[in-house]
Coordinates of C-alpha atoms in Angstrom, one line a residue:
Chain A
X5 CA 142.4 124.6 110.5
X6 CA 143.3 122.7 113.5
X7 CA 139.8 122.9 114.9
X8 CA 138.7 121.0 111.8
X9 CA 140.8 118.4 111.9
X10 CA 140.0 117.8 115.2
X11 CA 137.0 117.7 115.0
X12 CA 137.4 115.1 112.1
X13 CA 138.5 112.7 114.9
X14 CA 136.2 113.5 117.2
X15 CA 135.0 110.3 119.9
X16 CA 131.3 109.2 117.7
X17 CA 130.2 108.8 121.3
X18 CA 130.4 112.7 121.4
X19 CA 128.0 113.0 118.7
X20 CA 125.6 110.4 120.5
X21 CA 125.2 112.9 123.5
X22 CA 124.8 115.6 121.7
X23 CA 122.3 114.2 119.6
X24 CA 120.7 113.2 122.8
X25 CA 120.6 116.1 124.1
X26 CA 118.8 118.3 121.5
X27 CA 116.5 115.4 121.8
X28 CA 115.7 115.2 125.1
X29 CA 115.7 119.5 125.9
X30 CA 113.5 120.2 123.4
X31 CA 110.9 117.8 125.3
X32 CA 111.2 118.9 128.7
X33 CA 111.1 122.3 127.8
X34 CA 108.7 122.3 124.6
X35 CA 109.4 125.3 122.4
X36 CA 106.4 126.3 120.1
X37 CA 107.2 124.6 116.8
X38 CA 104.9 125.0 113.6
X39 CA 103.8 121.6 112.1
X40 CA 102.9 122.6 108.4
X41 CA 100.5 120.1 106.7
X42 CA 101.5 118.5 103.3
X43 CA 99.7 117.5 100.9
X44 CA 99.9 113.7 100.3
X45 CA 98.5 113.7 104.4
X46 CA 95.9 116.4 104.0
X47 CA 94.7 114.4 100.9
X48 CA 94.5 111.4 103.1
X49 CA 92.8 113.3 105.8
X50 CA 89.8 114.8 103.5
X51 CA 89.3 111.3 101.7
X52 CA 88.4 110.2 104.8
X53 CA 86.2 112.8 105.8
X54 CA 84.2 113.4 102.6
X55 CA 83.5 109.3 103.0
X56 CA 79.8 108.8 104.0
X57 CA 78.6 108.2 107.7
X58 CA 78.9 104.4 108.1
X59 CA 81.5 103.5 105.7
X60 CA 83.7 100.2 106.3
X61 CA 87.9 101.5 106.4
X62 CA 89.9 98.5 106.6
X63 CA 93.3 99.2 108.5
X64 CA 96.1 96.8 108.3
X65 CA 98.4 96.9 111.3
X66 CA 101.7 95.6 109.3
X67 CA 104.6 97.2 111.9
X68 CA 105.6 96.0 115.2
X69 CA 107.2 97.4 118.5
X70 CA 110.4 98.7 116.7
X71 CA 108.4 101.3 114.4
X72 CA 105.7 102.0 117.6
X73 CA 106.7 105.4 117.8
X74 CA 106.4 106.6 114.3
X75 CA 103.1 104.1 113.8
X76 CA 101.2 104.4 116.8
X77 CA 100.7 108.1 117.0
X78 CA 98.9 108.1 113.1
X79 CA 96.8 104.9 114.1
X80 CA 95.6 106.8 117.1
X81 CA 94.9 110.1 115.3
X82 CA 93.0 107.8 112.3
X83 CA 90.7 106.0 114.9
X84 CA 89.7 109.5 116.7
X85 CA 89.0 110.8 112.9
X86 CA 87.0 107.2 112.4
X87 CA 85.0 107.5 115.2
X88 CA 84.4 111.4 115.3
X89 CA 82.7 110.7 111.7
X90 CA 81.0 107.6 112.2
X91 CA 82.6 105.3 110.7
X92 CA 83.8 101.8 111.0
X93 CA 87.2 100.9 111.6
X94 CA 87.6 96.7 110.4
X95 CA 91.5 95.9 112.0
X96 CA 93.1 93.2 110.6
X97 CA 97.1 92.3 111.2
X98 CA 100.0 90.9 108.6
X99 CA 102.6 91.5 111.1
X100 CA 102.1 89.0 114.4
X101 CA 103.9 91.1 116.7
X102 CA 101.9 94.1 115.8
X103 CA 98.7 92.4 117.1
X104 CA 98.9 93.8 120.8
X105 CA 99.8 97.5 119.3
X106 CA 96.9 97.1 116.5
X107 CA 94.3 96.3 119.8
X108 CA 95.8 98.5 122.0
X109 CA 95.5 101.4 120.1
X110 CA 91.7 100.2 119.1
X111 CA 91.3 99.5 122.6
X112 CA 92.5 102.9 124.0
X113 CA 90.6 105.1 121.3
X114 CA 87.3 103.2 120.8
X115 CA 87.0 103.9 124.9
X116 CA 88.0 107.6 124.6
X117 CA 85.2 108.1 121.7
X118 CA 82.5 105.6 123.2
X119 CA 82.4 102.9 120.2
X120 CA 80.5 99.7 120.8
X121 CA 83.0 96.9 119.8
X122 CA 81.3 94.9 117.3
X123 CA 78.7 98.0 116.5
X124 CA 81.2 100.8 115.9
X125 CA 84.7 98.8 115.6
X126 CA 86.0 95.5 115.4
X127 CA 89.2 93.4 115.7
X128 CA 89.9 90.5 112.9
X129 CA 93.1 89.9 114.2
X130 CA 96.2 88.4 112.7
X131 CA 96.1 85.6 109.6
X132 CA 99.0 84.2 107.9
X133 CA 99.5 84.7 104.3
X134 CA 99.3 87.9 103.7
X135 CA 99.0 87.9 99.7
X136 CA 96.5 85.2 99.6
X137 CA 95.1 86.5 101.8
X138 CA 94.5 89.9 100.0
X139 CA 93.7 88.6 97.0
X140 CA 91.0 86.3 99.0
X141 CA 89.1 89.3 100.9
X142 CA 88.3 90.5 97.0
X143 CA 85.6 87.2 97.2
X144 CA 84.9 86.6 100.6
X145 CA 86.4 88.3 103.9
X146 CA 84.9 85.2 105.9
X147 CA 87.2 83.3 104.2
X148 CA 90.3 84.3 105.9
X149 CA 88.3 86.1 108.6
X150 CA 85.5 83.5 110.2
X151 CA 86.0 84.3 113.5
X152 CA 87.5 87.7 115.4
X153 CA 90.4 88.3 117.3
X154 CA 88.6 86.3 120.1
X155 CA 87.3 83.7 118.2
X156 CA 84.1 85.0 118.1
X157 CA 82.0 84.3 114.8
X158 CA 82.0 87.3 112.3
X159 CA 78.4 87.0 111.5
X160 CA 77.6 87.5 115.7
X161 CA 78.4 91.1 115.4
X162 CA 75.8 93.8 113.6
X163 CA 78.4 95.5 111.9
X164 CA 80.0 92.5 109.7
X165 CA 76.3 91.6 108.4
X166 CA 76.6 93.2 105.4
X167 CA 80.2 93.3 105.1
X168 CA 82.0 90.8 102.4
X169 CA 84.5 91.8 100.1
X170 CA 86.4 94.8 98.9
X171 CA 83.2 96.3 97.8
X172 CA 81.5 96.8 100.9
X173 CA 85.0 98.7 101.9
X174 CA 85.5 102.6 101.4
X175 CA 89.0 102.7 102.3
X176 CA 92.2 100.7 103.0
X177 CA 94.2 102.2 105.1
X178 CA 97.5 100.0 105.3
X179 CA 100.6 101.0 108.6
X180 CA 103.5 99.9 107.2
X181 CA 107.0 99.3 108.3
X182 CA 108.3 97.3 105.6
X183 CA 107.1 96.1 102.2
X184 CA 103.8 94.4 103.0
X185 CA 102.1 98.0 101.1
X186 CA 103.2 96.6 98.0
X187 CA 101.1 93.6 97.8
X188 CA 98.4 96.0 98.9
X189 CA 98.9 98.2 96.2
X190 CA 99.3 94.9 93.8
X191 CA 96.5 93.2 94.7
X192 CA 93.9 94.9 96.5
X193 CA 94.6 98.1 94.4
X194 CA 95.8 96.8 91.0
X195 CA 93.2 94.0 91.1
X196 CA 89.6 94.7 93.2
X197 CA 90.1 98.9 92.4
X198 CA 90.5 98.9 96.6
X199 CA 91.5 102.7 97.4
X200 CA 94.1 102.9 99.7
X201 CA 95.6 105.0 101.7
X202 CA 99.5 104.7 103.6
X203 CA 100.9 105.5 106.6
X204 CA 104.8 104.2 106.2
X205 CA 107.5 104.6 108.0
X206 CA 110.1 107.4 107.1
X207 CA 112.6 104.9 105.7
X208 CA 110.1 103.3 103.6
X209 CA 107.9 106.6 102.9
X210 CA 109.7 107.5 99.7
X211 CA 109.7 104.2 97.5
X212 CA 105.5 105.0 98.1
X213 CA 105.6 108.3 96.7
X214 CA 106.1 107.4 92.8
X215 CA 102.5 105.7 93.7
X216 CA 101.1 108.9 95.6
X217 CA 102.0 110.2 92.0
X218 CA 100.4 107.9 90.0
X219 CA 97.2 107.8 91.8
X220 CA 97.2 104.3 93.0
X221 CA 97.0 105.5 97.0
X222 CA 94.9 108.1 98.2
X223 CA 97.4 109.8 100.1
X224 CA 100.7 109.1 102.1
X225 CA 101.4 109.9 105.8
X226 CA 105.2 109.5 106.0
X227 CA 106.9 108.5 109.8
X228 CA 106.3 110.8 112.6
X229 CA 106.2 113.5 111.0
X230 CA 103.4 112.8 108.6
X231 CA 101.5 111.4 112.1
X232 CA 102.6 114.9 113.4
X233 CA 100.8 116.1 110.5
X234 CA 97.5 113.8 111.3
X235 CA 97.6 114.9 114.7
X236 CA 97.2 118.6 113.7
X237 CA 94.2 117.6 112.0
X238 CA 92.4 115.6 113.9
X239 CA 93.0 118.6 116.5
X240 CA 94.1 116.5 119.1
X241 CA 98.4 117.1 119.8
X242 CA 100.1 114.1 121.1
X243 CA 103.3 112.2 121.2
X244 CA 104.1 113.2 117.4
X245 CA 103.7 116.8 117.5
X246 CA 105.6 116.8 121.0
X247 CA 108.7 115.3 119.1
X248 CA 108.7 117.5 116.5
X249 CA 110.9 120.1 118.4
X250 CA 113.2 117.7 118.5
X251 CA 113.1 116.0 115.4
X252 CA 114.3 119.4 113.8
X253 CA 116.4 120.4 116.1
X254 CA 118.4 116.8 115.4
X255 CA 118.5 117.1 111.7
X256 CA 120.1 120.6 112.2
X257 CA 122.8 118.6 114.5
X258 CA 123.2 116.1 111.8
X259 CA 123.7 118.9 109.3
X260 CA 125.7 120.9 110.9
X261 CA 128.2 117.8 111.6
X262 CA 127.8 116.3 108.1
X263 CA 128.9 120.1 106.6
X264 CA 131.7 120.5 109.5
X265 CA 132.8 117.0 108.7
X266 CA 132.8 117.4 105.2
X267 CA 134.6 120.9 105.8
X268 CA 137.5 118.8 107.8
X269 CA 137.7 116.1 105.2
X270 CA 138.7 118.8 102.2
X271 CA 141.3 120.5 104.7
X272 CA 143.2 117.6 105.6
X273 CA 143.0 116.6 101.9
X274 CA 144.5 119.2 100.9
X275 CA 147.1 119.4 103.4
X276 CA 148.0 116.0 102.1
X277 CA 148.3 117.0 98.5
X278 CA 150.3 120.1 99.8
X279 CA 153.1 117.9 101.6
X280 CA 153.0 115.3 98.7
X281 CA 153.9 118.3 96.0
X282 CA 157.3 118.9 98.7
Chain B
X714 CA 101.8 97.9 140.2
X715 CA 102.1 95.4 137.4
X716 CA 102.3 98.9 135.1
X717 CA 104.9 100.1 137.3
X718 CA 106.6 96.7 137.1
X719 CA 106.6 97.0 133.1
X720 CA 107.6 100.4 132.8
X721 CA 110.7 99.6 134.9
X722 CA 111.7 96.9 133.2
X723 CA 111.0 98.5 129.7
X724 CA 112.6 101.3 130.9
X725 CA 115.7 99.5 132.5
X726 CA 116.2 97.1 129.0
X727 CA 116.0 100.3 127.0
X728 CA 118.9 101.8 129.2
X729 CA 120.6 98.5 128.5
X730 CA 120.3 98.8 125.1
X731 CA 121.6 102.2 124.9
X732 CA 124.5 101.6 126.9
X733 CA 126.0 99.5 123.4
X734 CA 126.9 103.6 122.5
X735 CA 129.4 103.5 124.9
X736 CA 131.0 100.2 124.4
X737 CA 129.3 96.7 124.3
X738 CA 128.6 95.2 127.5
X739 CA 127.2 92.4 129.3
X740 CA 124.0 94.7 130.0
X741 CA 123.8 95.2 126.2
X742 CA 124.2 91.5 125.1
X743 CA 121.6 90.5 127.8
X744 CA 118.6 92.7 126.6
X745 CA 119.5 91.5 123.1
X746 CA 119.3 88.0 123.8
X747 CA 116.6 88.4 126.3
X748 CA 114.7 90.4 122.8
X749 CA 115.3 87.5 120.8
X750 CA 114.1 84.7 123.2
X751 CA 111.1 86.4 123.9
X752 CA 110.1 87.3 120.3
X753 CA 110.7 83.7 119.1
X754 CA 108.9 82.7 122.1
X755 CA 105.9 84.9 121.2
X756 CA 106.3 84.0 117.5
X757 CA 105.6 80.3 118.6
X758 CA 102.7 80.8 120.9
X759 CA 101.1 82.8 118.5
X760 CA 101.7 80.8 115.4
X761 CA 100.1 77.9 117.5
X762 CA 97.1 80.3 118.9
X763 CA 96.3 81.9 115.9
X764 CA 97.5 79.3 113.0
X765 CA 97.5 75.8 113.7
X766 CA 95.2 75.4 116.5
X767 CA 92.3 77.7 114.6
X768 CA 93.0 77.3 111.1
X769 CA 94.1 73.3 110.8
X770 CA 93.6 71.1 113.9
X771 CA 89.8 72.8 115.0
X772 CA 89.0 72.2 111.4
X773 CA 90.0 69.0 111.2
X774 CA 89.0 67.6 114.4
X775 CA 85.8 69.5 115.4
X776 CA 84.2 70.1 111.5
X777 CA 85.9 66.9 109.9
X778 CA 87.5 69.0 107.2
X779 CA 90.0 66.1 106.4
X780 CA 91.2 68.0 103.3
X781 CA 93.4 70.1 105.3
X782 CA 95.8 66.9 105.8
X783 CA 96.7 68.0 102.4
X784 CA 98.2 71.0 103.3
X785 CA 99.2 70.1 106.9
X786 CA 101.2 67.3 104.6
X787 CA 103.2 69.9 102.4
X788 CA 103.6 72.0 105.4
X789 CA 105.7 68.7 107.4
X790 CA 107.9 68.3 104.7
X791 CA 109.4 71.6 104.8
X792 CA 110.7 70.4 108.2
X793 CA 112.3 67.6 106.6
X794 CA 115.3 70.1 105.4
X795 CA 116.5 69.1 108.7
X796 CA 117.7 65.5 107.6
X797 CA 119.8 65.4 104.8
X798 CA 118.7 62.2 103.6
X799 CA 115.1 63.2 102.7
X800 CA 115.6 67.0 102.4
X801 CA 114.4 66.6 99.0
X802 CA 110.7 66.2 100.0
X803 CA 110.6 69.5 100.9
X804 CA 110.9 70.7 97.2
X805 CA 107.1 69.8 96.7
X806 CA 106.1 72.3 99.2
X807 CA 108.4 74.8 97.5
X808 CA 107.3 74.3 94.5
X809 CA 103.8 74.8 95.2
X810 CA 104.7 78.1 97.0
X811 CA 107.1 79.4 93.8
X812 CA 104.8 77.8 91.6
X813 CA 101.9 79.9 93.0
X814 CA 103.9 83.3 93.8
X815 CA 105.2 83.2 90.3
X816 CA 101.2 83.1 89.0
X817 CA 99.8 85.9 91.3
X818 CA 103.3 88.2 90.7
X819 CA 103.1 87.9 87.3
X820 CA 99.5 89.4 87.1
X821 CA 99.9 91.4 90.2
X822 CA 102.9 93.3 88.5
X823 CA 101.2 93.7 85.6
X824 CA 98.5 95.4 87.0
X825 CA 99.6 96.9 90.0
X826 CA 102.9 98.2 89.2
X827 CA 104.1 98.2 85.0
X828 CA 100.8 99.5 83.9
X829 CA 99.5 101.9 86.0
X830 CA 103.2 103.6 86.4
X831 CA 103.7 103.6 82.4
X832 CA 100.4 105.3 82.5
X833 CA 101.8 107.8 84.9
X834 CA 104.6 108.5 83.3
X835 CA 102.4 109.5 79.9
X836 CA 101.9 112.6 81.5
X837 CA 101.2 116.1 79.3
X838 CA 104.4 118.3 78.6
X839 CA 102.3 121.1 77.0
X840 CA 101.9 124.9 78.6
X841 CA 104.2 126.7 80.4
X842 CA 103.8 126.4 84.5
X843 CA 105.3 124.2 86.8
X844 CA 102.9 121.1 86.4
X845 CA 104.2 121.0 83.1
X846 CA 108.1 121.3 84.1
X847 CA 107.5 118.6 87.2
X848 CA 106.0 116.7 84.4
X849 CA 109.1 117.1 82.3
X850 CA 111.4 115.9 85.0
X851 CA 109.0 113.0 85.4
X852 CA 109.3 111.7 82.0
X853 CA 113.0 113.0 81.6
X854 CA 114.3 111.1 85.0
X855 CA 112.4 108.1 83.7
X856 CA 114.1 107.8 80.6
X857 CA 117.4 108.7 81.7
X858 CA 117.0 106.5 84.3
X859 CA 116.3 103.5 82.1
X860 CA 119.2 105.0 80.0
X861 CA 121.7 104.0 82.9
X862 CA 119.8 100.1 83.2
X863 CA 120.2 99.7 79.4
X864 CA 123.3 97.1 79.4
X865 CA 123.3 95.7 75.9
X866 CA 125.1 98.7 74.1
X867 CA 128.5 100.3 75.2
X868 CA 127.6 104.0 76.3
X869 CA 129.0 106.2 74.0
X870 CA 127.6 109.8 72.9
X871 CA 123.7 109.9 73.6
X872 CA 123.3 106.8 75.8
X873 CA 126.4 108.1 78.2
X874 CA 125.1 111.2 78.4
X875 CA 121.4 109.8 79.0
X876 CA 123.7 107.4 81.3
X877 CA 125.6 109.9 83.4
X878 CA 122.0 111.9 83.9
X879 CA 120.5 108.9 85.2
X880 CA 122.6 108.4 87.5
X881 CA 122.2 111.9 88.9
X882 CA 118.3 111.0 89.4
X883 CA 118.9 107.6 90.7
X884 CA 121.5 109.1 93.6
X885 CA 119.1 112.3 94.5
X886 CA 116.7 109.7 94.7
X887 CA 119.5 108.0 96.9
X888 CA 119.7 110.9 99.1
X889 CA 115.8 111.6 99.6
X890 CA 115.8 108.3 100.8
X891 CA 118.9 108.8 103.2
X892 CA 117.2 111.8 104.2
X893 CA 113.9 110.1 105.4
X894 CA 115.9 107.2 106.9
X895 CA 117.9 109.7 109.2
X896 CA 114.5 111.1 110.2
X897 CA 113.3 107.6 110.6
X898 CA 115.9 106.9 113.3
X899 CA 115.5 110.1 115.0
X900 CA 111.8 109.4 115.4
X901 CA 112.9 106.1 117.1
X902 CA 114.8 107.5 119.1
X903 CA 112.4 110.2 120.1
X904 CA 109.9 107.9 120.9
X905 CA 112.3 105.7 123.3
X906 CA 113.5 109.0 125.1
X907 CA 109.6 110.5 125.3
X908 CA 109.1 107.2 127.2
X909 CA 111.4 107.2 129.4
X910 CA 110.7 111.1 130.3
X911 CA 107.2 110.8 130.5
X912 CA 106.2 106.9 131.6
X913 CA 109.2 106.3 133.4
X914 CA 110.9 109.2 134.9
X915 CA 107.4 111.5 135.0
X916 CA 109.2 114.8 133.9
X917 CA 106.7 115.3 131.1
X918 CA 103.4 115.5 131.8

C-alpha cells in the first residue's frame, strides 16, 4: 500500500530519466525489433509503385524543424522509392521553415540515386497562400510557380515542359504537421479529383484516418512509425526503424506508470473514504 | 569544421532546452529566446526573398505589372492596425480575405468534406463478417455521435441514450488521439536523443 502511495508523489523529474533512459539504451544497444507494415502505408507504398515510369508526384513539404524527426525519415524513404522507379518528384513548400528540410532531403537523396535536377527532380520552392494557391495549380502551376527555388524559369528545365496542372500529376503526396492536408483534401482532392496520399504527424495522423476510410487519400503514413513502416519497404533501415526499439519500449514505461498511478490513486481514495466513515 | 561548429551548437541548445526538466534556468530561457529571434528573423528574410521581392516589387519594376499596386495597397493597410486613428482601413483588406475564404470554404466543404463523408457513411450493413460489423459501428458511432451534438431537444429516453453512446465514441476517439500524441512526443524526443548519440557524441554509428 505504502509503495503506492508513494509512488503517487513521486519527483515528475523521475519519470523524465526514466523515460530517457529506455530511450536512449535501446539505441546504443539496438535489440532486434519487428516493424509490421499496416495497411493505410502499404497502400501508399504500392500506389506508388504500380504508377507508370515517368509519372509527375507532387510532394508538399508542410512541417518544419520541430516535426523533422518523424517527417524527414518518410520524405527520404518516398524519394529513394521515386527515384528507384523513375519517377519525378515536383517539391513545393506551404511551410517557410520547412524549405531547407524539403531541399535537404531532395538534395541528399537525388545524389545518392543519381537524378539530374531539373531532368529527374525539381525544387518549386516555397509560395505564400497556400489555398489559392491549390486551387490555382488545378489551371496553371506557372501561375504560382514561374520560377524555381532559384529563380530559375520553369519552362528552362525538360521535365516541367509538359507539366501544367493537376492533370499532368499522378500523385500528391502532402508531409504534414498541422492542418495544411485539409485544404489538400478540400481543394486539390474534393475539386481537380487530385489523388493524394499523407504522411502526418502522430498527433495529427488520426483526424486523417476518417478520410483513409472514405477513400479521399490513397493511403496514410502516420509519425515515425508509419516512416518506420516506409523504410521497411523501400528496403533501406534508417533513423525511423532505429527508434522503434525505443518508441515501444517508452509506451510500455508510460503504461506501466499510467496503470501504477491509477493503482495509487484508487488506494488512497479509498483510504480517504475509510477514515471519513470513522 | 563549420559542420562540427553546428552540431555543437545544436547539440549544446538542445541540452539547454532540456535542462527546463530540471527546473527553469537561464540556459533554458536563452535557447528559447535565441529560437524565437532567429525564427522571426528567418521569417523576415524569407518573406522578403521569396514574397515581396519576387512576387510584387520584380513584377512591378522590371515587367511594369502596375496592377499589383492594388494588392500591395490592401496589403499596407493591414499595417495601419497599428494607429488607432485609421485602424479602420484595414477592414477592406479583411474583408476581401473573409470575403474570399467564405466563397472557396463554402464549396470546398461541400465537396471535399460533407459529401464525400455522407457518402462514406452509406456504407452496406448486409452479410455476416466483420466488414459488415466495422460498417455497423461506422454508421452507429455516426449517429450516436450526432445524437450527443443535437442541442434543440432535452435528452430524455432514446436521444440520452443515443447521447450517452456518443459520448463513448467521441472519448475513445479522445483516447486514440492521446494515444498517437504520446507517440508523437516520443518520436521527438527520439529524434533529439538519436542526434545527439550519433552526430554529436558519435556512439551510434
Amino acid at each position: 500500500m505504502n509503495f503506492f502511495i508513494k509512488l503517487s508523489k513521486i519527483d515528475r523529474r523521475f519519470i523524465y530519466l526514466f523515460i530517457a533512459l529506455v530511450v536512449v539504451l535501446p539505441l546504443i544497444f539496438k535489440p532486434k525489433f519487428p516493424v509490421v507494415v499496416s495497411k493505410p502505408v502499404q497502400d501508399v507504398y504500392d500506389y506508388i509503385e504500380k504508377l507508370p515510369e515517368g509519372s509527375n508526384v507532387l510532394i508538399s513539404i508542410d512541417y518544419d524543424a520541430a516535426s523533422m524527426p518523424e517527417q524527414q525519415p518518410f520524405l527520404e524513404a518516398l524519394l529513394r522509392q521515386l527515384f528507384k522507379n523513375k519517377l519525378k518528384p515536383i517539391l513545393i513548400v506551404q511551410w517557410q521553415l520547412g524549405a531547407p528540410l524539403g531541399t535537404m532531403g531532395l538534395e541528399k537523396i537525388a545524389k545518392e540515386m543519381g537524378a539530374v535536377y531539373g531532368v529527374d527532380y525539381i525544387n518549386l520552392g516555397y509560395r505564400p497562400g497556400y489555398v489559392a494557391q491549390m486551387v490555382g495549380i488545378g489551371k496553371e502551376i506557372r501561375d504560382y510557380f514561374k520560377v524555381d527555388y532559384r529563380n530559375i524559369p520553369l519552362d528552362s528545365f525538360p521535365m516541367m515542359k509538359n507539366v501544367h496542372n493537376y492533370n499532368d500529376i499522378a500523385l500528391l503526396v502532402g508531409l504534414e504537421a498541422g492542418s495544411t492536408y485539409l485544404a489538400w483534401i478540400e481543394y486539390a482532392g474534393g475539386r481537380f479529383k487530385q489523388k493524394i496520399a499523407l504522411a502526418l504527424n502522430a498527433v495529427s495522423a488520426p483526424d486523417a484516418y476518417y478520410f483513409y476510410q472514405s477513400g479521399q487519400i490513397v493511403g496514410l503514413v502516420g509519425g515515425m512509425k508509419g516512416a518506420a513502416e516506409y523504410e521497411v519497404l523501400v528496403d533501406k533501415p534508417d533513423l525511423a526503424v532505429a527508434g522503434m526499439a525505443s518508441q515501444s519500449y517508452s509506451h510500455l514505461v508510460i503504461i506501466l506508470f499510467i496503470v501504477l498511478g491509477n493503482i495509487a490513486y484508487f488506494i488512497e481514495k479509498g483510504m480517504k473514504n475509510k477514515e471519513g466513515g470513522k | 569544421m563549420g559542420t562540427t561548429i553546428g552540431i555543437w551548437i545544436a547539440a549544446g541548445l538542445t541540452l539547454f532546452i532540456y535542462s527546463f526538466l530540471y527546473k527553469d534556468n537561464p540556459f533554458y530561457k536563452f535557447a528559447e529566446h535565441l529560437y524565437v529571434g532567429i525564427t522571426a528573423g528567418y521569417w523576415i528574410i524569407y518573406t522578403w526573398a521569396y514574397v515581396i521581392q519576387p512576387m510584387l516589387l520584380d513584377p512591378m519594376i522590371k515587367n511594369k505589372q502596375f496592377i499589383l499596386i492594388i494588392p500591395a495597397f490592401f496589403g499596407i493597410i493591414m499595417l495601419t492596425r497599428w494607429f488607432p486613428q485609421i485602424s479602420w482601413l484595414s477592414r477592406w483588406s479583411i474583408a476581401f480575405t473573409v470575403g474570399m475564404g467564405a466563397g472557396l470554404g463554402v464549396t470546398g466543404a461541400i465537396q471535399g468534406f460533407i459529401l464525400p463523408q455522407v457518402q462514406a457513411t452509406l456504407v452496406p450493413l448486409t452479410g455476416f463478417n466483420f466488414e459488415t460489423f466495422n460498417n455497423f459501428l461506422i454508421v452507429f458511432g455516426v449517429l450516436t455521435t450526432l445524437i450527443y451534438f443535437y442541442f434543440s431537444k432535452e435528452q430524455k429516453g432514446v436521444l440520452r441514450w443515443g447521447s450517452k453512446i456518443g459520448i463513448t465514441f467521441i472519448m475513445v476517439a479522445f483516447g486514440a488521439s492521446f494515444g498517437y500524441t504520446v507517440m508523437a512526443r516520443i518520436s521527438l524526443l527520439i529524434g533529439r536523443i538519436y542526434f545527439l548519440l550519433s552526430d554529436w557524441l558519435k556512439v551510434l554509428r
